[in-house]
């Protein structure tokens, strides 16, 4: 494990906090240096434009914009760069909280980045410990949960096939079967059920790094370690360049990354922000 990886909140502690109900959502903190500040909003994945989270984010955005006036600023979101949206409702319904924050940033002409590791980077590391079927099905299950939880059921299989075609283009894998039928075979082997028999809650149980009974728990944790390590590295790099950051990831990422950011950005002042609302 890398130096940054060792500074992340470990899986055992994270799991105990989660299972005991001690993780707050949203989870917010700031790290402040002279003429510079990092604001981290650990939220809940939601595509519901009426969810109270979005008013909370809007308020925090306005406060951050005021406090960082005249400073080099950067917005950081999870899951890749969202496309431009016409309005905030479209941004939320199509892009959830990353889409909404990107929309706010666009309105105020603030640059947005998404410091996710590339598919090739993830593959190189995961292939040291897992086979290609395990890796591809982990990616696939995450996308299946995301889409099934937030978007129309009738387009589910079309979206999954689009995603598999994307995986084939992005990977360096030769002679690998990126078909839905192959994912269905793996799904049956691992879970005893076909893809179509799963619902959002069962996909979530499958990819949940807290679920010790999941056949994917080891790779789910390895995947999370790689992502959080890479994101922390990029956040530290941008902060050390003198930029003020507004960061929105899920609250689980916020909890895991917090101790690493606190340590690596010292002596900058660290402070938790007590949430006004909880989700």
Backbone as CSV, one residue per row, in Angstrom:
resi,resn,N_x,N_y,N_z,CA_x,CA_y,CA_z,C_x,C_y,C_z
1,UNK,0.839,-1.200,0.000,0.000,0.000,0.000,0.874,1.252,0.000
2,UNK,0.465,2.285,-0.733,1.232,3.520,-0.822,1.129,4.317,0.475
3,UNK,1.972,5.361,0.569,1.934,6.214,1.761,0.557,6.847,1.939
4,UNK,-0.011,7.340,0.843,-1.345,7.945,0.932,-2.367,6.895,1.344
5,UNK,-2.274,5.702,0.750,-3.209,4.637,1.088,-3.219,4.320,2.572
6,UNK,-2.060,4.376,3.211,-1.961,4.086,4.634,-2.589,5.178,5.497
7,UNK,-2.757,6.369,4.918,-3.345,7.489,5.667,-4.873,7.546,5.566
8,UNK,-5.451,6.789,4.636,-6.905,6.750,4.505,-7.526,6.093,5.733
9,UNK,-8.781,6.422,6.000,-9.514,5.717,7.044,-9.599,4.249,6.644
10,UNK,-9.151,3.348,7.526,-9.099,1.940,7.151,-10.500,1.339,7.054
11,UNK,-10.620,0.263,6.307,-11.922,-0.340,6.031,-12.613,-0.865,7.290
12,UNK,-11.847,-1.419,8.225,-12.456,-1.974,9.431,-13.104,-0.875,10.268
13,UNK,-12.376,0.229,10.467,-12.936,1.355,11.234,-14.120,1.967,10.506
14,UNK,-13.968,2.155,9.206,-15.039,2.719,8.393,-16.298,1.853,8.482
15,UNK,-16.106,0.548,8.364,-17.237,-0.389,8.421,-17.944,-0.332,9.770
16,UNK,-17.173,-0.294,10.860,-17.774,-0.233,12.202,-18.592,1.040,12.377
17,UNK,-18.060,2.158,11.907,-18.787,3.431,12.005,-20.080,3.376,11.201
18,UNK,-19.988,2.814,9.995,-21.165,2.727,9.127,-22.241,1.828,9.743
19,UNK,-21.844,0.645,10.162,-22.813,-0.332,10.673,-23.413,0.084,12.011
20,UNK,-22.705,0.932,12.746,-23.244,1.419,14.025,-24.028,2.719,13.869
21,UNK,-24.158,3.198,12.632,-24.941,4.405,12.372,-24.255,5.693,12.775
22,UNK,-22.928,5.684,12.874,-22.203,6.864,13.356,-21.668,7.756,12.237
23,UNK,-21.905,7.370,10.989,-21.485,8.219,9.876,-22.573,9.235,9.562
24,UNK,-22.229,10.508,9.620,-23.197,11.562,9.301,-23.190,11.862,7.805
25,UNK,-24.359,12.154,7.291,-24.490,12.624,5.913,-25.406,13.839,5.924
26,UNK,-24.917,14.997,5.458,-23.622,15.197,4.814,-22.476,15.249,5.825
27,UNK,-21.285,14.965,5.336,-20.067,15.082,6.139,-19.249,16.200,5.523
28,UNK,-19.048,17.265,6.309,-18.410,18.462,5.757,-17.209,18.880,6.595
29,UNK,-16.152,19.317,5.907,-15.003,19.864,6.620,-14.288,20.881,5.745
30,UNK,-13.494,21.713,6.404,-12.688,22.708,5.696,-11.237,22.571,6.131
31,UNK,-10.338,22.910,5.229,-8.916,23.015,5.526,-8.483,24.378,5.001
32,UNK,-7.990,25.213,5.901,-7.727,26.608,5.552,-6.262,26.966,5.733
33,UNK,-5.731,27.685,4.754,-4.391,28.268,4.805,-4.547,29.747,4.455
34,UNK,-3.518,30.556,4.654,-3.640,31.969,4.294,-4.033,32.144,2.821
35,UNK,-5.094,32.898,2.590,-5.582,33.202,1.239,-5.946,31.959,0.446
36,UNK,-6.409,30.936,1.127,-6.725,29.692,0.435,-7.568,28.805,1.342
37,UNK,-8.540,28.097,0.735,-9.357,27.196,1.536,-9.863,26.008,0.736
38,UNK,-9.956,24.873,1.400,-10.539,23.663,0.823,-11.840,23.381,1.554
39,UNK,-12.934,23.263,0.812,-14.232,22.905,1.399,-14.651,21.565,0.814
40,UNK,-14.951,20.604,1.686,-15.315,19.251,1.242,-16.749,18.960,1.672
41,UNK,-17.592,18.663,0.691,-18.983,18.287,0.948,-19.145,16.808,0.622
42,UNK,-19.309,15.996,1.651,-19.563,14.571,1.466,-21.050,14.322,1.493
43,UNK,-21.641,14.121,0.324,-23.098,14.058,0.217,-23.651,12.677,-0.066
44,UNK,-24.898,12.663,-0.452,-25.629,11.441,-0.766,-25.928,11.419,-2.258
45,UNK,-25.693,10.296,-2.908,-26.018,10.208,-4.330,-27.538,10.298,-4.511
46,UNK,-27.981,11.313,-5.226,-29.415,11.495,-5.451,-29.650,12.232,-6.763
47,UNK,-30.655,11.763,-7.510,-31.082,12.446,-8.737,-32.464,13.057,-8.549
48,UNK,-32.862,13.250,-7.295,-34.155,13.851,-6.956,-33.966,15.353,-6.774
49,UNK,-34.487,16.137,-7.687,-34.264,17.587,-7.651,-34.897,18.254,-6.435
50,UNK,-35.787,17.531,-5.733,-36.415,18.093,-4.529,-35.715,17.654,-3.243
51,UNK,-34.650,16.887,-3.380,-33.918,16.439,-2.194,-33.307,17.662,-1.487
52,UNK,-33.434,17.762,-0.150,-32.925,18.947,0.568,-31.418,19.146,0.457
53,UNK,-30.712,18.114,0.053,-29.266,18.230,-0.112,-28.889,19.356,-1.059
54,UNK,-29.687,19.575,-2.088,-29.290,20.521,-3.120,-29.417,21.972,-2.662
55,UNK,-30.360,22.246,-1.794,-30.421,23.578,-1.183,-29.242,23.774,-0.243
56,UNK,-28.845,22.717,0.442,-27.697,22.770,1.345,-26.409,23.035,0.563
57,UNK,-26.239,22.330,-0.547,-25.067,22.542,-1.398,-25.060,23.971,-1.951
58,UNK,-26.224,24.444,-2.388,-26.317,25.802,-2.931,-25.871,26.840,-1.900
59,UNK,-26.305,26.658,-0.651,-25.927,27.571,0.423,-24.420,27.527,0.674
60,UNK,-23.861,26.319,0.715,-22.420,26.181,0.940,-21.619,26.749,-0.230
61,UNK,-22.136,26.584,-1.439,-21.470,27.143,-2.612,-21.403,28.668,-2.526
62,UNK,-22.535,29.293,-2.175,-22.572,30.757,-2.078,-21.589,31.249,-1.010
63,UNK,-21.526,30.528,0.112,-20.607,30.895,1.192,-19.154,30.753,0.742
64,UNK,-18.845,29.661,0.038,-17.483,29.434,-0.452,-17.095,30.492,-1.483
65,UNK,-18.018,30.836,-2.371,-17.733,31.854,-3.379,-17.401,33.194,-2.727
66,UNK,-18.117,33.515,-1.668,-17.873,34.779,-0.978,-16.518,34.761,-0.261
67,UNK,-16.219,33.675,0.426,-14.982,33.584,1.217,-13.731,33.486,0.353
68,UNK,-13.874,32.967,-0.864,-12.691,32.767,-1.725,-12.621,33.802,-2.842
69,UNK,-13.351,34.898,-2.698,-13.351,35.948,-3.720,-11.919,36.419,-3.991
70,UNK,-11.551,36.467,-5.268,-10.228,36.934,-5.647,-9.149,35.859,-5.601
71,UNK,-9.496,34.640,-5.185,-8.529,33.549,-5.111,-8.653,32.637,-6.338
72,UNK,-7.574,31.973,-6.741,-7.692,30.944,-7.789,-8.593,29.823,-7.274
73,UNK,-9.632,29.469,-8.033,-10.625,28.509,-7.527,-10.820,27.341,-8.489
74,UNK,-11.225,26.219,-7.896,-11.419,25.002,-8.671,-12.518,24.177,-8.015
75,UNK,-13.407,23.628,-8.833,-14.455,22.738,-8.349,-14.072,21.302,-8.687
76,UNK,-14.289,20.394,-7.741,-13.862,19.005,-7.909,-15.055,18.082,-7.673
77,UNK,-15.353,17.219,-8.646,-16.514,16.342,-8.527,-16.129,14.878,-8.763
78,UNK,-16.972,14.009,-8.292,-16.798,12.564,-8.403,-17.372,12.040,-9.722
79,UNK,-16.736,10.992,-10.250,-17.369,10.212,-11.314,-17.228,10.682,-12.731
80,UNK,-16.288,11.570,-13.007,-16.117,12.068,-14.372,-16.773,13.418,-14.581
81,UNK,-16.343,14.125,-15.616,-16.870,15.465,-15.898,-18.263,15.392,-16.503
82,UNK,-19.252,16.011,-15.863,-20.592,16.042,-16.457,-20.628,16.970,-17.671
83,UNK,-21.557,16.742,-18.597,-21.718,17.650,-19.734,-22.399,18.941,-19.282
84,UNK,-22.444,19.958,-20.131,-23.182,21.177,-19.781,-24.684,20.877,-19.662
85,UNK,-25.343,21.515,-18.703,-26.784,21.336,-18.530,-27.490,22.670,-18.703
86,UNK,-28.765,22.602,-19.152,-29.535,23.815,-19.419,-30.000,24.499,-18.149
87,UNK,-30.307,23.709,-17.125,-30.829,24.272,-15.881,-30.516,23.325,-14.733
88,UNK,-30.808,23.756,-13.507,-30.420,22.966,-12.334,-31.222,21.670,-12.213
89,UNK,-32.483,21.664,-12.636,-33.282,20.436,-12.567,-32.697,19.371,-13.489
90,UNK,-32.367,19.752,-14.712,-31.742,18.809,-15.644,-30.400,18.323,-15.089
91,UNK,-29.641,19.238,-14.486,-28.335,18.875,-13.935,-28.471,17.813,-12.845
92,UNK,-29.462,17.967,-11.980,-29.658,17.012,-10.889,-30.214,15.693,-11.407
93,UNK,-31.219,15.766,-12.252,-31.860,14.543,-12.735,-30.947,13.719,-13.636
94,UNK,-30.060,14.378,-14.352,-29.149,13.664,-15.249,-27.784,13.388,-14.622
95,UNK,-27.360,14.266,-13.710,-25.999,14.154,-13.173,-25.877,14.095,-11.676
96,UNK,-27.027,14.037,-10.959,-27.019,13.984,-9.494,-26.182,15.138,-8.922
97,UNK,-25.552,14.912,-7.771,-24.842,16.037,-7.132,-23.612,16.501,-7.924
98,UNK,-22.847,15.631,-8.616,-21.757,16.173,-9.451,-22.281,17.070,-10.578
99,UNK,-23.407,16.663,-11.170,-23.993,17.476,-12.226,-24.450,18.828,-11.715
100,UNK,-25.050,18.832,-10.513,-25.554,20.087,-9.951,-24.412,21.048,-9.618
101,UNK,-23.364,20.530,-8.971,-22.247,21.395,-8.605,-21.529,21.908,-9.850
102,UNK,-21.428,21.064,-10.864,-20.833,21.510,-12.127,-21.667,22.615,-12.765
103,UNK,-22.999,22.492,-12.630,-23.887,23.539,-13.148,-23.642,24.855,-12.407
104,UNK,-23.553,24.796,-11.064,-23.280,26.006,-10.279,-21.944,26.619,-10.677
105,UNK,-20.939,25.768,-10.855,-19.614,26.256,-11.240,-19.659,26.931,-12.611
106,UNK,-20.424,26.342,-13.536,-20.552,26.929,-14.862,-21.194,28.297,-14.816
107,UNK,-22.195,28.453,-13.941,-22.862,29.750,-13.801,-21.898,30.825,-13.305
108,UNK,-20.909,30.418,-12.512,-19.951,31.374,-11.938,-18.574,31.313,-12.605
109,UNK,-18.512,30.594,-13.741,-17.279,30.514,-14.539,-16.098,29.952,-13.745
110,UNK,-16.363,28.925,-12.945,-15.322,28.233,-12.184,-15.014,26.912,-12.878
111,UNK,-13.746,26.629,-13.083,-13.339,25.386,-13.735,-13.703,24.169,-12.883
112,UNK,-14.088,23.082,-13.553,-14.444,21.825,-12.881,-13.489,20.724,-13.332
113,UNK,-13.020,19.926,-12.371,-12.234,18.733,-12.708,-12.834,17.529,-11.993
114,UNK,-12.514,16.351,-12.488,-12.919,15.104,-11.836,-11.694,14.188,-11.804
115,UNK,-10.971,14.177,-10.695,-9.670,13.489,-10.642,-9.774,11.978,-10.409
116,UNK,-10.604,11.325,-11.201,-10.736,9.874,-11.092,-9.581,9.188,-11.830
117,UNK,-9.087,8.061,-11.324,-8.051,7.322,-12.052,-8.605,6.750,-13.352
118,UNK,-7.759,6.562,-14.337,-8.199,6.011,-15.612,-8.471,4.512,-15.492
119,UNK,-9.208,3.996,-16.434,-9.477,2.555,-16.479,-8.155,1.779,-16.553
120,UNK,-7.236,2.216,-17.374,-5.971,1.501,-17.536,-5.160,1.487,-16.243
121,UNK,-5.175,2.604,-15.520,-4.472,2.665,-14.236,-5.086,1.678,-13.241
122,UNK,-6.407,1.667,-13.158,-7.091,0.752,-12.251,-6.794,-0.698,-12.622
123,UNK,-6.869,-1.004,-13.908,-6.625,-2.376,-14.364,-5.230,-2.862,-13.994
124,UNK,-4.229,-2.013,-14.227,-2.839,-2.418,-13.945,-2.673,-2.833,-12.491
125,UNK,-3.296,-2.072,-11.598,-3.159,-2.373,-10.168,-4.008,-3.570,-9.753
126,UNK,-5.243,-3.630,-10.229,-6.145,-4.701,-9.813,-5.726,-6.058,-10.368
127,UNK,-5.131,-6.076,-11.552,-4.710,-7.341,-12.153,-3.600,-8.034,-11.370
128,UNK,-2.982,-7.323,-10.443,-1.969,-7.941,-9.580,-2.603,-8.912,-8.577
129,UNK,-3.914,-8.743,-8.345,-4.564,-9.527,-7.297,-5.858,-10.214,-7.737
130,UNK,-6.438,-9.798,-8.876,-7.742,-10.313,-9.296,-7.703,-10.676,-10.781
131,UNK,-8.613,-11.567,-11.197,-8.664,-11.905,-12.622,-9.578,-10.936,-13.369
132,UNK,-9.575,-11.051,-14.681,-10.300,-10.077,-15.507,-11.808,-10.140,-15.285
133,UNK,-12.366,-11.316,-15.072,-13.801,-11.414,-14.820,-14.186,-10.704,-13.533
134,UNK,-13.390,-10.867,-12.484,-13.683,-10.192,-11.214,-13.637,-8.676,-11.388
135,UNK,-12.619,-8.214,-12.091,-12.455,-6.771,-12.273,-13.590,-6.185,-13.108
136,UNK,-13.856,-6.803,-14.250,-14.897,-6.272,-15.129,-16.261,-6.332,-14.459
137,UNK,-16.542,-7.391,-13.711,-17.863,-7.476,-13.079,-17.993,-6.476,-11.930
138,UNK,-16.905,-6.161,-11.248,-16.949,-5.109,-10.223,-17.333,-3.773,-10.848
139,UNK,-16.663,-3.421,-11.959,-17.020,-2.180,-12.655,-18.482,-2.223,-13.099
140,UNK,-18.854,-3.339,-13.683,-20.192,-3.513,-14.239,-21.260,-3.395,-13.150
141,UNK,-21.037,-4.044,-12.015,-22.021,-4.026,-10.923,-22.212,-2.620,-10.366
142,UNK,-21.131,-1.843,-10.294,-21.249,-0.454,-9.813,-22.145,0.365,-10.733
143,UNK,-21.952,0.203,-12.033,-22.759,0.936,-13.006,-24.199,0.427,-13.010
144,UNK,-24.376,-0.884,-12.863,-25.722,-1.455,-12.812,-26.494,-0.917,-11.617
145,UNK,-25.828,-0.819,-10.459,-26.499,-0.240,-9.277,-26.863,1.215,-9.543
146,UNK,-25.901,1.997,-10.029,-26.132,3.418,-10.259,-27.310,3.658,-11.201
147,UNK,-27.312,2.940,-12.318,-28.372,3.167,-13.302,-29.719,2.663,-12.785
148,UNK,-29.740,1.481,-12.195,-31.009,0.917,-11.732,-31.621,1.737,-10.603
149,UNK,-30.769,2.416,-9.831,-31.267,3.210,-8.702,-31.865,4.547,-9.134
150,UNK,-31.377,5.100,-10.234,-31.743,6.474,-10.568,-32.446,6.689,-11.901
151,UNK,-32.381,5.712,-12.812,-32.828,5.977,-14.164,-33.855,4.957,-14.669
152,UNK,-34.504,5.192,-15.829,-35.630,4.369,-16.291,-35.262,2.894,-16.513
153,UNK,-36.116,2.019,-15.972,-35.866,0.586,-16.039,-35.860,0.071,-17.483
154,UNK,-36.703,0.651,-18.334,-36.847,0.126,-19.697,-35.577,0.307,-20.533
155,UNK,-34.693,1.224,-20.139,-33.453,1.447,-20.889,-32.241,0.798,-20.218
156,UNK,-32.482,0.007,-19.187,-31.414,-0.570,-18.375,-30.420,-1.387,-19.198
157,UNK,-30.915,-2.363,-19.953,-30.018,-3.238,-20.705,-29.304,-2.482,-21.832
158,UNK,-29.986,-1.530,-22.452,-29.342,-0.724,-23.497,-28.170,0.057,-22.911
159,UNK,-28.388,0.614,-21.725,-27.319,1.384,-21.088,-26.142,0.482,-20.716
160,UNK,-26.455,-0.697,-20.168,-25.383,-1.613,-19.788,-24.560,-2.049,-21.000
161,UNK,-25.213,-2.275,-22.140,-24.473,-2.645,-23.339,-23.614,-1.485,-23.822
162,UNK,-24.148,-0.270,-23.750,-23.334,0.908,-24.092,-22.106,0.972,-23.195
163,UNK,-22.312,0.706,-21.890,-21.195,0.765,-20.953,-20.151,-0.307,-21.269
164,UNK,-20.580,-1.508,-21.609,-19.641,-2.575,-21.947,-18.856,-2.250,-23.220
165,UNK,-19.510,-1.627,-24.186,-18.807,-1.187,-25.401,-17.747,-0.144,-25.039
166,UNK,-18.107,0.738,-24.124,-17.154,1.754,-23.640,-15.961,1.080,-22.959
167,UNK,-16.227,0.071,-22.114,-15.154,-0.657,-21.429,-14.203,-1.309,-22.426
168,UNK,-14.759,-1.855,-23.478,-13.925,-2.506,-24.489,-12.987,-1.501,-25.153
169,UNK,-13.500,-0.301,-25.403,-12.668,0.732,-26.025,-11.582,1.242,-25.064
170,UNK,-11.932,1.380,-23.786,-11.028,1.992,-22.819,-9.975,1.047,-22.265
171,UNK,-10.230,-0.240,-22.313,-9.282,-1.209,-21.758,-8.245,-1.613,-22.800
172,UNK,-7.204,-2.253,-22.313,-6.197,-2.837,-23.212,-6.420,-4.337,-23.373
173,UNK,-7.571,-4.816,-22.974,-7.801,-6.253,-22.947,-8.121,-6.789,-24.343
174,UNK,-7.336,-7.756,-24.745,-7.581,-8.436,-26.018,-8.263,-9.779,-25.727
175,UNK,-9.086,-10.204,-26.651,-9.748,-11.517,-26.552,-10.558,-11.668,-25.264
176,UNK,-11.223,-10.591,-24.878,-12.110,-10.659,-23.716,-13.541,-10.426,-24.176
177,UNK,-14.470,-11.162,-23.603,-15.876,-11.089,-23.991,-16.589,-10.003,-23.183
178,UNK,-16.832,-8.862,-23.809,-17.497,-7.734,-23.143,-19.013,-7.744,-23.384
179,UNK,-19.587,-8.905,-23.620,-21.022,-8.970,-23.906,-21.852,-9.030,-22.632
180,UNK,-23.118,-8.645,-22.761,-24.057,-8.784,-21.638,-24.242,-10.242,-21.244
181,UNK,-24.211,-11.126,-22.221,-24.356,-12.550,-21.917,-23.232,-13.033,-21.004
182,UNK,-22.024,-12.539,-21.241,-20.894,-12.947,-20.396,-21.050,-12.384,-18.982
183,UNK,-21.487,-11.127,-18.876,-21.732,-10.554,-17.548,-22.838,-11.329,-16.835
184,UNK,-23.827,-11.770,-17.594,-24.913,-12.565,-17.017,-24.384,-13.894,-16.468
185,UNK,-23.465,-14.505,-17.203,-22.862,-15.763,-16.741,-22.099,-15.560,-15.432
186,UNK,-21.333,-14.474,-15.360,-20.575,-14.184,-14.134,-21.531,-13.897,-12.984
187,UNK,-22.580,-13.144,-13.281,-23.577,-12.801,-12.261,-24.233,-14.059,-11.686
188,UNK,-24.606,-14.971,-12.550,-25.211,-16.237,-12.111,-24.227,-17.046,-11.265
189,UNK,-22.985,-17.069,-11.683,-21.963,-17.827,-10.964,-21.725,-17.256,-9.564
190,UNK,-21.674,-15.928,-9.463,-21.354,-15.285,-8.187,-22.550,-15.143,-7.252
191,UNK,-23.731,-14.898,-7.826,-24.886,-14.550,-6.998,-26.039,-15.537,-7.087
192,UNK,-25.998,-16.426,-8.082,-27.111,-17.359,-8.259,-28.312,-16.745,-8.944
193,UNK,-28.168,-15.487,-9.395,-29.265,-14.790,-10.069,-28.749,-14.106,-11.327
194,UNK,-29.631,-13.977,-12.316,-29.261,-13.264,-13.534,-29.310,-11.760,-13.295
195,UNK,-28.763,-11.008,-14.239,-28.754,-9.549,-14.143,-30.162,-8.987,-13.964
196,UNK,-31.100,-9.490,-14.736,-32.466,-8.958,-14.709,-33.196,-9.231,-13.402
197,UNK,-32.706,-10.167,-12.596,-33.356,-10.503,-11.323,-32.877,-9.611,-10.175
198,UNK,-31.837,-8.839,-10.427,-31.328,-7.949,-9.379,-32.096,-6.623,-9.391
199,UNK,-32.203,-6.030,-8.213,-32.826,-4.721,-8.030,-31.790,-3.807,-7.384
200,UNK,-32.057,-2.488,-7.302,-31.045,-1.586,-6.744,-30.460,-2.028,-5.404
201,UNK,-31.298,-2.524,-4.497,-30.790,-2.909,-3.174,-29.839,-4.094,-3.244
202,UNK,-30.113,-5.050,-4.140,-29.212,-6.209,-4.228,-27.922,-5.865,-4.964
203,UNK,-27.989,-4.971,-5.941,-26.743,-4.482,-6.550,-25.904,-3.765,-5.496
204,UNK,-26.557,-2.963,-4.665,-25.844,-2.224,-3.619,-25.188,-3.172,-2.621
205,UNK,-25.901,-4.227,-2.235,-25.320,-5.213,-1.322,-24.099,-5.885,-1.942
206,UNK,-24.134,-6.073,-3.242,-23.059,-6.762,-3.944,-21.778,-5.933,-3.975
207,UNK,-21.909,-4.613,-4.195,-20.716,-3.759,-4.334,-20.342,-3.058,-3.034
208,UNK,-21.114,-3.272,-1.987,-20.896,-2.581,-0.713,-19.635,-3.102,-0.021
209,UNK,-18.627,-2.239,0.208,-17.391,-2.702,0.853,-17.567,-3.057,2.327
210,UNK,-18.736,-2.747,2.888,-19.022,-3.124,4.278,-19.654,-4.508,4.386
211,UNK,-20.089,-5.050,3.270,-20.811,-6.326,3.266,-19.836,-7.501,3.139
212,UNK,-19.470,-8.072,4.282,-18.491,-9.153,4.294,-18.986,-10.398,3.563
213,UNK,-20.294,-10.515,3.376,-20.849,-11.689,2.704,-20.836,-11.570,1.183
214,UNK,-20.539,-10.394,0.673,-20.540,-10.205,-0.778,-19.346,-10.909,-1.409
215,UNK,-19.541,-11.591,-2.541,-18.401,-12.207,-3.239,-17.442,-11.176,-3.840
216,UNK,-17.866,-9.911,-3.840,-17.029,-8.851,-4.405,-16.359,-7.988,-3.335
217,UNK,-16.487,-8.335,-2.057,-16.025,-7.437,-1.001,-14.532,-7.114,-1.111
218,UNK,-13.695,-8.089,-1.460,-12.253,-7.828,-1.540,-11.914,-6.881,-2.679
219,UNK,-12.512,-7.108,-3.837,-12.205,-6.222,-4.963,-12.903,-4.869,-4.794
220,UNK,-14.055,-4.843,-4.134,-14.727,-3.570,-3.866,-13.837,-2.682,-2.996
221,UNK,-13.190,-3.287,-2.007,-12.299,-2.519,-1.134,-11.026,-2.099,-1.860
222,UNK,-10.484,-2.984,-2.687,-9.289,-2.636,-3.457,-9.583,-1.503,-4.435
223,UNK,-10.733,-1.569,-5.084,-11.189,-0.527,-6.006,-11.288,0.806,-5.268
224,UNK,-11.905,0.785,-4.093,-12.078,2.003,-3.299,-10.735,2.573,-2.867
225,UNK,-9.807,1.715,-2.462,-8.478,2.177,-2.056,-7.767,2.893,-3.196
226,UNK,-7.830,2.301,-4.382,-7.159,2.907,-5.533,-7.764,4.258,-5.885
227,UNK,-9.090,4.320,-5.889,-9.753,5.583,-6.226,-9.446,6.662,-5.194
228,UNK,-9.608,6.349,-3.908,-9.392,7.359,-2.874,-7.935,7.818,-2.824
229,UNK,-7.013,6.891,-3.024,-5.594,7.260,-3.046,-5.302,8.223,-4.185
230,UNK,-5.824,7.920,-5.354,-5.585,8.777,-6.523,-6.226,10.147,-6.331
231,UNK,-7.440,10.179,-5.829,-8.138,11.454,-5.641,-7.407,12.323,-4.621
232,UNK,-6.998,11.740,-3.499,-6.265,12.512,-2.484,-4.983,13.089,-3.074
233,UNK,-4.267,12.292,-3.830,-3.030,12.765,-4.471,-3.297,13.996,-5.328
234,UNK,-4.370,13.952,-6.111,-4.698,15.081,-6.991,-5.183,16.297,-6.211
235,UNK,-5.953,16.081,-5.147,-6.420,17.198,-4.321,-5.252,17.905,-3.651
236,UNK,-4.325,17.144,-3.122,-3.146,17.725,-2.479,-2.335,18.530,-3.496
237,UNK,-2.183,17.985,-4.692,-1.435,18.685,-5.753,-2.079,20.028,-6.083
238,UNK,-3.414,20.038,-6.237,-4.107,21.286,-6.589,-4.057,22.291,-5.445
239,UNK,-4.182,21.820,-4.209,-4.128,22.719,-3.055,-2.737,23.338,-2.940
240,UNK,-1.712,22.551,-3.163,-0.340,23.060,-3.062,0.011,24.016,-4.194
241,UNK,-0.781,23.996,-5.239,-0.622,24.985,-6.317,-1.247,26.325,-5.947
242,UNK,-1.881,26.393,-4.785,-2.464,27.645,-4.310,-3.926,27.826,-4.629
243,UNK,-4.599,26.777,-5.074,-6.002,26.896,-5.447,-6.920,26.638,-4.259
244,UNK,-8.031,27.356,-4.228,-9.110,27.053,-3.282,-10.038,26.047,-3.948
245,UNK,-10.451,25.038,-3.189,-11.186,23.910,-3.759,-12.565,23.767,-3.141
246,UNK,-13.556,23.504,-3.985,-14.901,23.109,-3.545,-15.089,21.688,-4.054
247,UNK,-15.150,20.742,-3.134,-15.126,19.322,-3.477,-16.455,18.673,-3.103
248,UNK,-17.024,17.920,-4.034,-18.250,17.168,-3.740,-18.069,15.713,-4.179
249,UNK,-17.980,14.838,-3.188,-17.958,13.389,-3.382,-18.990,12.802,-2.423
250,UNK,-19.185,11.501,-2.458,-20.108,10.884,-1.502,-19.528,10.973,-0.102
251,UNK,-20.399,10.887,0.894,-19.948,11.025,2.279,-18.990,9.911,2.694
252,UNK,-19.105,8.733,2.089,-18.159,7.664,2.407,-16.747,8.013,1.935
253,UNK,-16.627,8.586,0.754,-15.319,9.045,0.290,-14.793,10.153,1.197
254,UNK,-15.667,11.046,1.631,-15.241,12.142,2.504,-14.640,11.611,3.803
255,UNK,-15.301,10.637,4.414,-14.775,10.051,5.653,-13.431,9.365,5.424
256,UNK,-13.304,8.635,4.318,-12.064,7.902,4.071,-10.906,8.848,3.743
257,UNK,-11.170,9.899,2.988,-10.101,10.792,2.549,-9.698,11.812,3.607
258,UNK,-10.599,12.096,4.524,-10.354,13.161,5.507,-9.031,13.023,6.270
259,UNK,-8.726,11.877,6.905,-7.469,11.816,7.670,-6.230,11.992,6.810
260,UNK,-6.279,11.522,5.567,-5.133,11.684,4.673,-4.941,13.153,4.304
261,UNK,-6.024,13.841,3.957,-5.928,15.264,3.606,-5.475,16.090,4.808
262,UNK,-6.008,15.770,5.970,-5.646,16.490,7.197,-4.150,16.375,7.470
263,UNK,-3.603,15.172,7.299,-2.183,14.933,7.552,-1.306,15.567,6.476
264,UNK,-1.658,15.371,5.226,-0.806,15.809,4.125,-0.810,17.324,3.922
265,UNK,-1.899,17.988,4.337,-1.988,19.436,4.149,-1.655,20.223,5.410
266,UNK,-1.248,19.544,6.476,-0.780,20.245,7.677,0.442,21.100,7.300
267,UNK,0.588,22.300,7.903,-0.124,22.818,9.075,-1.388,23.624,8.760
268,UNK,-1.938,23.509,7.567,-3.203,24.195,7.285,-4.237,23.796,8.320
269,UNK,-5.092,24.742,8.703,-6.041,24.526,9.801,-7.223,23.685,9.352
270,UNK,-7.529,22.639,10.123,-8.618,21.716,9.805,-9.802,21.969,10.730
271,UNK,-11.026,21.896,10.175,-12.222,22.087,11.007,-13.400,21.331,10.422
272,UNK,-14.096,20.572,11.277,-15.360,19.970,10.868,-16.439,21.037,10.821
273,UNK,-17.403,20.868,9.948,-18.576,21.745,9.912,-19.793,20.917,10.302
274,UNK,-20.466,21.329,11.354,-21.652,20.607,11.807,-22.777,20.826,10.806
275,UNK,-23.356,19.767,10.254,-24.419,19.931,9.255,-25.706,20.473,9.870
276,UNK,-26.361,21.369,9.138,-27.645,21.916,9.590,-28.784,20.947,9.344
277,UNK,-28.616,20.111,8.337,-29.609,19.071,8.002,-28.870,17.758,7.834
278,UNK,-29.573,16.627,8.044,-28.976,15.297,7.844,-29.870,14.481,6.940
279,UNK,-29.244,13.626,6.150,-29.992,12.845,5.174,-29.872,11.356,5.489
